[in-house]
Coordinates of C-alpha atoms in Angstrom, one line a residue:
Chain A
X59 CA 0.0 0.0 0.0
X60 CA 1.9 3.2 -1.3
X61 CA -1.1 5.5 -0.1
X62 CA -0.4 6.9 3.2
X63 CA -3.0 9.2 4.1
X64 CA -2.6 11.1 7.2
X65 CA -4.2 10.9 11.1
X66 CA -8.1 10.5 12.2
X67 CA -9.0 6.9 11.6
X68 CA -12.4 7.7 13.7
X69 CA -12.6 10.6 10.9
X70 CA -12.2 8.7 8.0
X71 CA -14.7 6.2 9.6
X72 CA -17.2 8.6 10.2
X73 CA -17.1 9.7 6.2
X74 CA -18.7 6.2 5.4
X75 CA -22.3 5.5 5.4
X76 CA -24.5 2.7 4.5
X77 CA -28.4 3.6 3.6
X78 CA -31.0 1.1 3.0
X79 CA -33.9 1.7 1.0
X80 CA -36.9 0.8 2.2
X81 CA -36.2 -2.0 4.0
X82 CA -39.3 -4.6 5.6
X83 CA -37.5 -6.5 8.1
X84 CA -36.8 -5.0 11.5
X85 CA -34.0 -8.3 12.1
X86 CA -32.1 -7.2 9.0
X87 CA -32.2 -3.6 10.1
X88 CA -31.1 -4.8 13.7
X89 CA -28.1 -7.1 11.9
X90 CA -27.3 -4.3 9.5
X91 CA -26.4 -2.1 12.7
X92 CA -24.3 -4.8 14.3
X93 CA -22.0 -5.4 11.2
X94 CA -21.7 -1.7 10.9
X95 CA -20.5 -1.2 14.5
X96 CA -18.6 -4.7 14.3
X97 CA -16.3 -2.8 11.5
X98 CA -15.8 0.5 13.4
X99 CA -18.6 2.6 11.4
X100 CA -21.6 4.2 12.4
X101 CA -23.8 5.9 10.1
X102 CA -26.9 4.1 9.4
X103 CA -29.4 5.7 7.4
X104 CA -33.2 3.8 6.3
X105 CA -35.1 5.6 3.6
X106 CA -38.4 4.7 3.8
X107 CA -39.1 1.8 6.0
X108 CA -41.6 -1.0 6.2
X109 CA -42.4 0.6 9.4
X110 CA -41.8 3.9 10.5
X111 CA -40.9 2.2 14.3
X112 CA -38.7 -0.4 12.8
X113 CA -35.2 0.2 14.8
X114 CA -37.6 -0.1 18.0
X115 CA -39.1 -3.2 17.4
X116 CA -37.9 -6.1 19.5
X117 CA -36.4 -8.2 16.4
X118 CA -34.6 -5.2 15.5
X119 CA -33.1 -5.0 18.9
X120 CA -32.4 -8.4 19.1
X121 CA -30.4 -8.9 16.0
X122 CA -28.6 -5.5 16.8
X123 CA -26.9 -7.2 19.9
X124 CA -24.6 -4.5 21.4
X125 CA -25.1 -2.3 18.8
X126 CA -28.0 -0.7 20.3
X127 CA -26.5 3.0 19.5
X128 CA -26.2 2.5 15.8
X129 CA -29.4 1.8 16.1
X130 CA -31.2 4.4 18.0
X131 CA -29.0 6.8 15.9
X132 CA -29.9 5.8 12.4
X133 CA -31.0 8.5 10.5
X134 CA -34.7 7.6 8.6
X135 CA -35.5 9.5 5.4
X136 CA -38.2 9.4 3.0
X137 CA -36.1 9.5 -0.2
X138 CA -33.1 8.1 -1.7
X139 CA -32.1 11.4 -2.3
X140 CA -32.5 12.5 1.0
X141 CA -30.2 9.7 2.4
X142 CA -27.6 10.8 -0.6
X143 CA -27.8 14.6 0.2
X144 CA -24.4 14.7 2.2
X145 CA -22.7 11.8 -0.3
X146 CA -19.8 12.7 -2.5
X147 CA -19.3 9.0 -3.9
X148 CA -22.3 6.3 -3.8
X149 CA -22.0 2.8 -4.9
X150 CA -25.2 1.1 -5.6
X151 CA -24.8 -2.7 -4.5
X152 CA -26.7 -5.0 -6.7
X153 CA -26.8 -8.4 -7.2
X154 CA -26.6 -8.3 -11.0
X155 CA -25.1 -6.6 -13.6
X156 CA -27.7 -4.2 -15.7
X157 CA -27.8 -2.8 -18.9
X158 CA -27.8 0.3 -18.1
X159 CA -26.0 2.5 -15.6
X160 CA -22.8 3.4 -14.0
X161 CA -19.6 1.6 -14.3
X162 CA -19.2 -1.8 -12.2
X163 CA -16.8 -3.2 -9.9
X164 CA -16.9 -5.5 -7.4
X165 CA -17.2 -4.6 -3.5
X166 CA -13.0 -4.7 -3.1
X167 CA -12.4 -2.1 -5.7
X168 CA -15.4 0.1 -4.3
X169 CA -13.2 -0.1 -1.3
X170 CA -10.6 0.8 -2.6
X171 CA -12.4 3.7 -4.3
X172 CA -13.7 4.8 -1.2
X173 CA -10.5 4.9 0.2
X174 CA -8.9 6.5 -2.7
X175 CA -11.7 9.0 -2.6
X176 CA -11.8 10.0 1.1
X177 CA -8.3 10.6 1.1
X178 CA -8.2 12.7 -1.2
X179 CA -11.0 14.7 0.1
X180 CA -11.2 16.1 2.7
X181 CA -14.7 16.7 2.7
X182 CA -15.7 13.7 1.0
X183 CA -18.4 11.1 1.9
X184 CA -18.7 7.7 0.5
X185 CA -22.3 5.6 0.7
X186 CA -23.1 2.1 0.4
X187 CA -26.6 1.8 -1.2
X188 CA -28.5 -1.4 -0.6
X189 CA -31.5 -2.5 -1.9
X190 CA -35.1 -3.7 -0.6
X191 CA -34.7 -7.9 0.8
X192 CA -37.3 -8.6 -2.3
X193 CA -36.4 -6.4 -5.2
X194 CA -32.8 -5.0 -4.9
X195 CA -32.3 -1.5 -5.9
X196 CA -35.1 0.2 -8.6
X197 CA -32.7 1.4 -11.8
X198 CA -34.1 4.9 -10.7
X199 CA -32.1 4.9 -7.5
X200 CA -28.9 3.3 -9.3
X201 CA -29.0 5.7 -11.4
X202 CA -28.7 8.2 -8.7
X203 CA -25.1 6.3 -7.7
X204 CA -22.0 7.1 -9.1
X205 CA -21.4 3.5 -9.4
X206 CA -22.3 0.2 -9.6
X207 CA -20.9 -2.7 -7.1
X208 CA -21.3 -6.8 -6.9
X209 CA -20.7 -8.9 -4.6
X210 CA -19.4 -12.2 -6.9
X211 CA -20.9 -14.6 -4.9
X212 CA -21.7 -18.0 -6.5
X213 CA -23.4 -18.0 -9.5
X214 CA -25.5 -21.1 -8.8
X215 CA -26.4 -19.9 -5.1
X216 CA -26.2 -16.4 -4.7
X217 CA -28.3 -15.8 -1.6
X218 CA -27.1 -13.7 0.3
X219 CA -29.4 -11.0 2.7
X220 CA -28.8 -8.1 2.9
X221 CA -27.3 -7.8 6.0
X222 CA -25.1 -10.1 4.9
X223 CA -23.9 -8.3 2.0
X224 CA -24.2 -5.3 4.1
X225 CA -21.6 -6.9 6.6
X226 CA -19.0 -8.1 3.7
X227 CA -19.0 -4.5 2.4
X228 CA -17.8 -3.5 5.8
X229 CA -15.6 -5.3 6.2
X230 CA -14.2 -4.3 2.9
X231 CA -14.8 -0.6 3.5
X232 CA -12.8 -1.7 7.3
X233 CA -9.8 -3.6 5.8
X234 CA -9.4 -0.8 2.7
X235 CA -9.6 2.3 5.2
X236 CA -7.7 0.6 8.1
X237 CA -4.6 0.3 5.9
X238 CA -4.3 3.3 4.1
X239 CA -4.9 5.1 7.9
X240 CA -2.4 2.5 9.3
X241 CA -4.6 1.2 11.7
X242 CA -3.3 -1.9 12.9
X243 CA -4.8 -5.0 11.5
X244 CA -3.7 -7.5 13.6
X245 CA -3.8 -7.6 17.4
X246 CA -0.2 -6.6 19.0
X247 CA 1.1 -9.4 19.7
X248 CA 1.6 -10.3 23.3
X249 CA 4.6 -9.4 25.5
X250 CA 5.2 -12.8 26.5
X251 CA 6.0 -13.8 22.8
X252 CA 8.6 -10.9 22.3
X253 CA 10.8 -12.5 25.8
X254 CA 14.4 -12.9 25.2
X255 CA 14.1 -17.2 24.6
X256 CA 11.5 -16.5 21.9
X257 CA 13.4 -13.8 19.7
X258 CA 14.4 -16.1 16.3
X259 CA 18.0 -17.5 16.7
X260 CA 21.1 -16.6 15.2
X261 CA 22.3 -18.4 12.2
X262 CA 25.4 -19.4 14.2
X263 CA 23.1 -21.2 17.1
X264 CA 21.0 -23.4 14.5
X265 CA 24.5 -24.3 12.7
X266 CA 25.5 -25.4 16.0
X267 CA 22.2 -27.4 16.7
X268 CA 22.5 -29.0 13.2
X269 CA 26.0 -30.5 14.5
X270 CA 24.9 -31.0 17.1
X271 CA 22.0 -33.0 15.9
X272 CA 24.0 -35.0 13.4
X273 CA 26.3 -36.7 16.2
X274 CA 23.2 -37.7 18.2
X275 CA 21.8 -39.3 14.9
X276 CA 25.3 -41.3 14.7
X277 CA 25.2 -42.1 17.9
X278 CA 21.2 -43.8 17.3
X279 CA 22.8 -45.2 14.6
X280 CA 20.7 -44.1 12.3
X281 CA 23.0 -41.3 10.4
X282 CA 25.4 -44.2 8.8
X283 CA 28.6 -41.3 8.5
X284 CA 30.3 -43.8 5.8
X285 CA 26.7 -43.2 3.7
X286 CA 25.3 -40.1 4.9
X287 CA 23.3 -39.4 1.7
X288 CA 21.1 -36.7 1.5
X289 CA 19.9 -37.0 5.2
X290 CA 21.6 -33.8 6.7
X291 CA 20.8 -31.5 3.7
X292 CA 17.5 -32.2 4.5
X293 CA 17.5 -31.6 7.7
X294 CA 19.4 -28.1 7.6
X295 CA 16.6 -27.6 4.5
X296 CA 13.7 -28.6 7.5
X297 CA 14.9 -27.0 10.3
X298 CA 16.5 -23.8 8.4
X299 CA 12.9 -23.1 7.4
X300 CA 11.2 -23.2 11.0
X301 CA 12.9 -20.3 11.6
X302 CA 13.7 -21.7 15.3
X303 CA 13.4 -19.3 18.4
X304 CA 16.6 -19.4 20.1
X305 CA 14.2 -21.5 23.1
X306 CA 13.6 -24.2 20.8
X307 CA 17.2 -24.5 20.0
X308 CA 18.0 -24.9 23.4
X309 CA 15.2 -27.8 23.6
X310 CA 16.5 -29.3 20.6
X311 CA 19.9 -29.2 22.4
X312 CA 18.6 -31.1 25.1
X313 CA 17.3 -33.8 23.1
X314 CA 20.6 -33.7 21.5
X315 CA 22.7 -34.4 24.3
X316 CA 19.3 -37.1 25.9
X317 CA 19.7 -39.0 22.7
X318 CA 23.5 -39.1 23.1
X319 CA 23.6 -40.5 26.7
X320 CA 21.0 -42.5 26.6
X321 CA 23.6 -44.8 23.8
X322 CA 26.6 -44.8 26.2
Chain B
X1093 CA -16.7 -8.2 -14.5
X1094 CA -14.0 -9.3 -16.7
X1095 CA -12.3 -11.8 -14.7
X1096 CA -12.1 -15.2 -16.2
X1097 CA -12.7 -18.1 -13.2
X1098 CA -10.1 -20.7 -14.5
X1099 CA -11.0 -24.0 -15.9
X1100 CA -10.0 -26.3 -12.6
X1101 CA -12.3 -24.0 -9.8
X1102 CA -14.4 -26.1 -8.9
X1103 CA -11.5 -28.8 -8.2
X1104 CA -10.1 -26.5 -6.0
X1105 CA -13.3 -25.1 -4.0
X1106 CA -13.4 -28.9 -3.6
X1107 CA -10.3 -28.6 -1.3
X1108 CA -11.4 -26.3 1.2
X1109 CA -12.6 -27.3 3.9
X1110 CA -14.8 -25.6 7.4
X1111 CA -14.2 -27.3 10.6
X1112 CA -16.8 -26.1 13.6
X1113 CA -15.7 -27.2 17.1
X1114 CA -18.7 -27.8 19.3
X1115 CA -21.1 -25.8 17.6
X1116 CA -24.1 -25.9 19.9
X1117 CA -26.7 -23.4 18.1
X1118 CA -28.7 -25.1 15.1
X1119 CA -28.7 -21.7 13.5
X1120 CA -25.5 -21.3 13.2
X1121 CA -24.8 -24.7 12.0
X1122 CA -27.2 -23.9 9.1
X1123 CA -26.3 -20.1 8.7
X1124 CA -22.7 -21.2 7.7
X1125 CA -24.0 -24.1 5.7
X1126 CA -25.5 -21.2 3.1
X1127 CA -22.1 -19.1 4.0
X1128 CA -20.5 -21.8 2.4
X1129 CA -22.4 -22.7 -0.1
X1130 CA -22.9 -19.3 -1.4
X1131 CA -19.0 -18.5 -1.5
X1132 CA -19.3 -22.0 -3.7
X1133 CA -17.2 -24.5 -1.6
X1134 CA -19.6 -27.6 0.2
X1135 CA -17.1 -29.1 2.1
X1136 CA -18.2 -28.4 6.1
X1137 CA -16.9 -30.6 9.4
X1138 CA -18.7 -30.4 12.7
X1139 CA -16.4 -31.6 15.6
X1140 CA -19.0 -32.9 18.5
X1141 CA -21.7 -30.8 18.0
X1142 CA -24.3 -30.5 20.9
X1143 CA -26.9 -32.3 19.6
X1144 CA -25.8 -35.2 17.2
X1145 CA -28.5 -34.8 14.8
X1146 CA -27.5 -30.7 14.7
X1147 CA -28.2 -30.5 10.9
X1148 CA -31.6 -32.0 11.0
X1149 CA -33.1 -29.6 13.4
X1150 CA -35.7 -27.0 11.8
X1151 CA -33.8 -23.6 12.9
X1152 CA -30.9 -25.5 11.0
X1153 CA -32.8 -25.8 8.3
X1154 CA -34.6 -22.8 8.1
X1155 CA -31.5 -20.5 8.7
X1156 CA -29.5 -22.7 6.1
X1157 CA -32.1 -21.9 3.2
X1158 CA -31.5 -23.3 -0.1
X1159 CA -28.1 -25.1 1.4
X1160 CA -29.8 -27.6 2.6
X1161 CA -27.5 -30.0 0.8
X1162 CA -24.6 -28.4 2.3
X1163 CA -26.3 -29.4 5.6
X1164 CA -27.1 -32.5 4.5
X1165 CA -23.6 -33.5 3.4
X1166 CA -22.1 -32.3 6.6
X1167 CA -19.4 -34.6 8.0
X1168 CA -19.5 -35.6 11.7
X1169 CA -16.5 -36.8 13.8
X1170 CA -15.9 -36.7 17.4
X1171 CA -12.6 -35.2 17.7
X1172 CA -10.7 -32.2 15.9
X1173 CA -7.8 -34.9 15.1
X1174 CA -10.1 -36.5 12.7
X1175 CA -11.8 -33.2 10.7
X1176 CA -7.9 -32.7 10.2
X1177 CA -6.9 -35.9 9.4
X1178 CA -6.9 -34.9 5.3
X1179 CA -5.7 -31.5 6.3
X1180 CA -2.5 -30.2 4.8
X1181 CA -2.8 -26.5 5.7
X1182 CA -5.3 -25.6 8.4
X1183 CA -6.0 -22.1 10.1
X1184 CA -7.7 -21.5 13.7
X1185 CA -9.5 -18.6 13.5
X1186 CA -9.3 -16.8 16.6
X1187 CA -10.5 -13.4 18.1
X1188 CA -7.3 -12.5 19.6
X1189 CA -3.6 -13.4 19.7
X1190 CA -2.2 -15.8 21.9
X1191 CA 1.4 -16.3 23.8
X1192 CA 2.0 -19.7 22.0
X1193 CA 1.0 -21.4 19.3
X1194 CA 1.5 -20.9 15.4
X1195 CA 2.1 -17.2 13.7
X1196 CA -0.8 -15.3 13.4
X1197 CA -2.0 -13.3 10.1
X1198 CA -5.2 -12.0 9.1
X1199 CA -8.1 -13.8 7.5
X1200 CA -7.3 -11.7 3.9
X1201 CA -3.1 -13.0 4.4
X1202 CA -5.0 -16.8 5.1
X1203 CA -6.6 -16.6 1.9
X1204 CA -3.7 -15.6 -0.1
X1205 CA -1.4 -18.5 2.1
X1206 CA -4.2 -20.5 0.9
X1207 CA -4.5 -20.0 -2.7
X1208 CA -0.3 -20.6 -2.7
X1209 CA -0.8 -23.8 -1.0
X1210 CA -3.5 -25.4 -3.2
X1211 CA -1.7 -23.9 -6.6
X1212 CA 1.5 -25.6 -5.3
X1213 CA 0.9 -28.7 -4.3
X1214 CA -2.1 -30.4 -6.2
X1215 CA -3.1 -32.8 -3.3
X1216 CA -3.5 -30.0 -0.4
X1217 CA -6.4 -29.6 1.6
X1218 CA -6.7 -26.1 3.6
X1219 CA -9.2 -25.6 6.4
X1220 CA -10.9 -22.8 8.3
X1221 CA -11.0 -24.1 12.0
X1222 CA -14.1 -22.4 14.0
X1223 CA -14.1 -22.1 18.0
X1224 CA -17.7 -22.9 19.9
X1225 CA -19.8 -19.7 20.4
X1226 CA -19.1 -19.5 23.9
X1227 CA -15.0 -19.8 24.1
X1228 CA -13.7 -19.8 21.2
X1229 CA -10.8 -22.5 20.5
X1230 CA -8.6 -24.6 23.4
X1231 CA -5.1 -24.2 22.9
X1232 CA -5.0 -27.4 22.2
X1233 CA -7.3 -26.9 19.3
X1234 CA -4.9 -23.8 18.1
X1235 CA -1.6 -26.2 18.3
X1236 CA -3.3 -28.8 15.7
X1237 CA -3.2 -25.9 13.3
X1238 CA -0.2 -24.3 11.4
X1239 CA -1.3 -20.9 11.1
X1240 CA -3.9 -18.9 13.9
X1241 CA -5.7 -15.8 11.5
X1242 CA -8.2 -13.4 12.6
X1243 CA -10.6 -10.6 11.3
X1244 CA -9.3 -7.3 12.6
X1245 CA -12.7 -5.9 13.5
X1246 CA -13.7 -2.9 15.6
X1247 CA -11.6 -3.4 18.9
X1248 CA -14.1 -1.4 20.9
X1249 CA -16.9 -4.0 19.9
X1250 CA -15.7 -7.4 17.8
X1251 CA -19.1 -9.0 18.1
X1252 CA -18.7 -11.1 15.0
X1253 CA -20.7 -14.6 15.5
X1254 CA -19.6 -17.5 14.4
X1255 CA -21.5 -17.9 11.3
X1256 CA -20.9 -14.5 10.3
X1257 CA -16.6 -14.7 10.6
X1258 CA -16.7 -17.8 8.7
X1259 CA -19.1 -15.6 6.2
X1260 CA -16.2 -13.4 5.7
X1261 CA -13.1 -16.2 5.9
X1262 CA -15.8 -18.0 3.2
X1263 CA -15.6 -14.9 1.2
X1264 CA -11.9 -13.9 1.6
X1265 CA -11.1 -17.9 0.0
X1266 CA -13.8 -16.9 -2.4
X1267 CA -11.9 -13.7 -3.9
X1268 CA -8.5 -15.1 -3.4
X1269 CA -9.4 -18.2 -5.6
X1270 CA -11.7 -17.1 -8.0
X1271 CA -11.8 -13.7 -8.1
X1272 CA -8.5 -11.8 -7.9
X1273 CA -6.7 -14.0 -9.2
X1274 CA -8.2 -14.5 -12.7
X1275 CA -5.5 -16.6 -13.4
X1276 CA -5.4 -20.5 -13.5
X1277 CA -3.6 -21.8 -10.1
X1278 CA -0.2 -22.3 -10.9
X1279 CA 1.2 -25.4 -9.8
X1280 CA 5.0 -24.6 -8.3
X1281 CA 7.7 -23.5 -10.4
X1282 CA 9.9 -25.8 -8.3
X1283 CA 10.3 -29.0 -9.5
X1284 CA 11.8 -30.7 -6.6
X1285 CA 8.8 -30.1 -4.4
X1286 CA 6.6 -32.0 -7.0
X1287 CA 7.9 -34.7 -6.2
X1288 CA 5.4 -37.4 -4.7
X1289 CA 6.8 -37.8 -1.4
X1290 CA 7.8 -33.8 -1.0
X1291 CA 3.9 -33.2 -1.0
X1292 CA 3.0 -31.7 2.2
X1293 CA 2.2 -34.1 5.0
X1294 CA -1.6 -34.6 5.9
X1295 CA -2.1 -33.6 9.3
X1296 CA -2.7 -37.0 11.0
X1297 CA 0.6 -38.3 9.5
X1298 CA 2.0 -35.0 11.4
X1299 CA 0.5 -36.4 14.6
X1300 CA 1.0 -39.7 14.4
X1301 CA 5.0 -38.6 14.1
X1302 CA 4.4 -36.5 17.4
X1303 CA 3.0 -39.2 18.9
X1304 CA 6.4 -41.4 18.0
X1305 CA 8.4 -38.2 19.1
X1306 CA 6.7 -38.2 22.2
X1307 CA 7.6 -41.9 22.8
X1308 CA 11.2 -41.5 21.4
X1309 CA 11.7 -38.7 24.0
X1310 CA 10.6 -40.4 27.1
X1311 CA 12.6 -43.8 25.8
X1312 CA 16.0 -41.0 25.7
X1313 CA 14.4 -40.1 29.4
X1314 CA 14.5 -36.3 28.5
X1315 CA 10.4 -36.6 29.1
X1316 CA 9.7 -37.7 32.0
X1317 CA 6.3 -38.5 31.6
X1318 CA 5.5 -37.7 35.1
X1319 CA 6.3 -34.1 34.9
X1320 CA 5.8 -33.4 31.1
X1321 CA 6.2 -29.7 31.5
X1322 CA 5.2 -27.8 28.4
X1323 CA 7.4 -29.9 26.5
X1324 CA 5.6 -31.7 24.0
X1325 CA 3.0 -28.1 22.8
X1326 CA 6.6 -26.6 22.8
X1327 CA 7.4 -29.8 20.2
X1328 CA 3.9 -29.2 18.4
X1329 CA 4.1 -25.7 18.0
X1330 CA 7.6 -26.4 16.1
X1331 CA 6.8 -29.1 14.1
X1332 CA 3.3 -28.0 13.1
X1333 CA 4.6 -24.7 11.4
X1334 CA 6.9 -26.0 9.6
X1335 CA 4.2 -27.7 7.1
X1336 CA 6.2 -31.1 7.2
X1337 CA 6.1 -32.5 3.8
X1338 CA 5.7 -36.7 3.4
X1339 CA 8.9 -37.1 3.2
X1340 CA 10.3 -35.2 6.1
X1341 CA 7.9 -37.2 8.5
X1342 CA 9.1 -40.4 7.0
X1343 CA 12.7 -39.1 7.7
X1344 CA 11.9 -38.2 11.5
X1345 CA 9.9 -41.2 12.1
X1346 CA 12.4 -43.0 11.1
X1347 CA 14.9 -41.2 13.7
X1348 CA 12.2 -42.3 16.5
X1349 CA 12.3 -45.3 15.6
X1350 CA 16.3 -45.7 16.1
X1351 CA 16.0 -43.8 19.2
X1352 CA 13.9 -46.2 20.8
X1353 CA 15.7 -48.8 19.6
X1354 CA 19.0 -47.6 20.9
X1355 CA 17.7 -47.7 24.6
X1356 CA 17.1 -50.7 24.7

């Protein structure tokens, strides 16, 4: 990733918002909110719901788990165009490709849009459009996207829900703007693996294990030294590749001089 | 879309395998049946699940919709040992890091280690290794697998269910061996590792050698089988990183074997 783009993660996060359009079921709505949160976003806008209560109804609350706030905060609109007011980039997610209408991707390059976009404007903000659970997106409202995004699920079994799809362009949208923000990714890892035993060891200490090791495998018997072969290549080739901590060296050491004893 | 799925796709969807430890809700069971079948692989493992007749149950069925033949096909075995046993590359998927056990990565890094390992060697089997709702993964669990990966969400609220990380590991396989690439899976450049007996070692031929290392240690008397210490996850965590090929673990086994013999 060549794009560093400076400070404000929570900003940057803050710039993304994902808008369903008239959606009927108050469990998708509730599972919408939960993948949203679940990915670090927030902004959770419903144009024209089933039900004008539909983030208080149990099911919604249910599904919604922790993600209560998202919830309760969810902006509800009577238009597409409403939702898009604020919205400097929209991709329309759709199962299909149409005819008609803005260019396609799929939802990693919308991500990578998005990222591409909000860093390079300040002011920018990018929206996920999803569709109704029964009919998708109407071409009116794609049309009122900037573009078009699949999901290139299986061709024979494409069902996903919307709250599913909802929750893989999250996570999309997450992994895209986490790197470029350098958010870390992975969890630091503990303390307790960075001690001084478990640091890799030095080139010099797995030579000397390998020697080591050979004269415990003549001493077995089983390293014939008149007809070695190919047998300690391939174990410098085995263990060179571990990429041994300098504790397991130690331990290998140990069985070393075990295996050596134990033939006196 | 202009990618071009190659010709031998479905073969290799056909080597992918999901492994859920203990699941205990029905729903989830059939939730990640469609997961799975809508990324296009069919292969899922349930280690000891609650109830033993899991996949018949109606929320199962219900929350699997059309994947019913997913469900259906569903293999059942009592111990993780055996949803391995075909394994050649396996991943635990864990919510956070942990002192020991295999290098972590995330689940976008797994896919990629994944497609690599089924382009290169034409008999490997990968697998997605799922905790139970409740806890997660043992330790012991984690040291069966090579690699731990993980799904950097939200740190302020990971709430990712079961069915819905293996949603996302089910779609990051998807893209990484369909998708991005767009090119056929190219089998390793190397010729040496071709070979028949440098294919990677199945993971029950990795254990059963453990299980002969373990034996071969006590018989030198550097285990003492009364006070084991953390000797022998120390010896798994090694040996199961290093993705032993057939060959290697012919090569140590046979080194157990002259061990033990030597003490007598």
């Amino acid at each position: 990733m060549t794009h560093i783009i400076p400070p404000k993660t929570a900003h940057v996060f803050s710039r993304v918002r994902f808008i369903m359009v008239q959606p009927s079921h108050p469990g998708n709505v509730g599972a919408a909110a939960r993948a949203i949160k679940t990915m670090g976003f927030h902004d959770l806008c419903l144009v024209a719901p089933r039900y004008p209560d539909i983030c208080e109804l149990p099911e919604a609350h249910a599904l919604a788990s922790g993600a209560g706030d998202v919830l309760s905060a969810a902006a509800l609109v009577g238009t597409l165009e409403e939702a898009l007011a604020p919205v400097t980039l929209a991709f329309a997610l759709t199962a299909r490709a149409r005819d008609l209408g803005p260019p396609p991707c799929d939802i990693r390059q919308a991500a990578a849009a998005s990222r591409q976009h909000l860093g390079a404007h300040e002011n920018g903000q990018v929206a996920i459009v999803l569709g109704t659970e029964r009919s998708g997106l109407t071409n009116e409202d794609i049309a009122r996207c900037q573009r078009i995004c699949h999901i290139p699920a299986n061709p024979d079994y494409s069902s996903l829900n919307v709250a599913q799809a909802l929750q893989l362009a999250a996570w999309e949208l997450r992994y895209a703007l986490a790197v470029e923000t350098g958010l870390p990714l992975l969890p630091s890892t503990d303390k307790a693996s960075q001690q001084a035993g478990s640091e890799p060891a030095a080139n010099d200490k797995v030579q000397a294990f390998l020697a080591h090791w050979e004269q415990a495998l003549v001493a077995i018997q089983f390293l014939d030294p008149r007809h070695p072969k190919k047998l300690m290549p391939r174990m410098q080739h085995l263990f060179a590749r571990s990429e041994l901590s300098q504790d397991e060296v130690d331990m290998l050491r140990g069985v070393c001089t075990a295996m050596i004893k134990a033939c006196r």
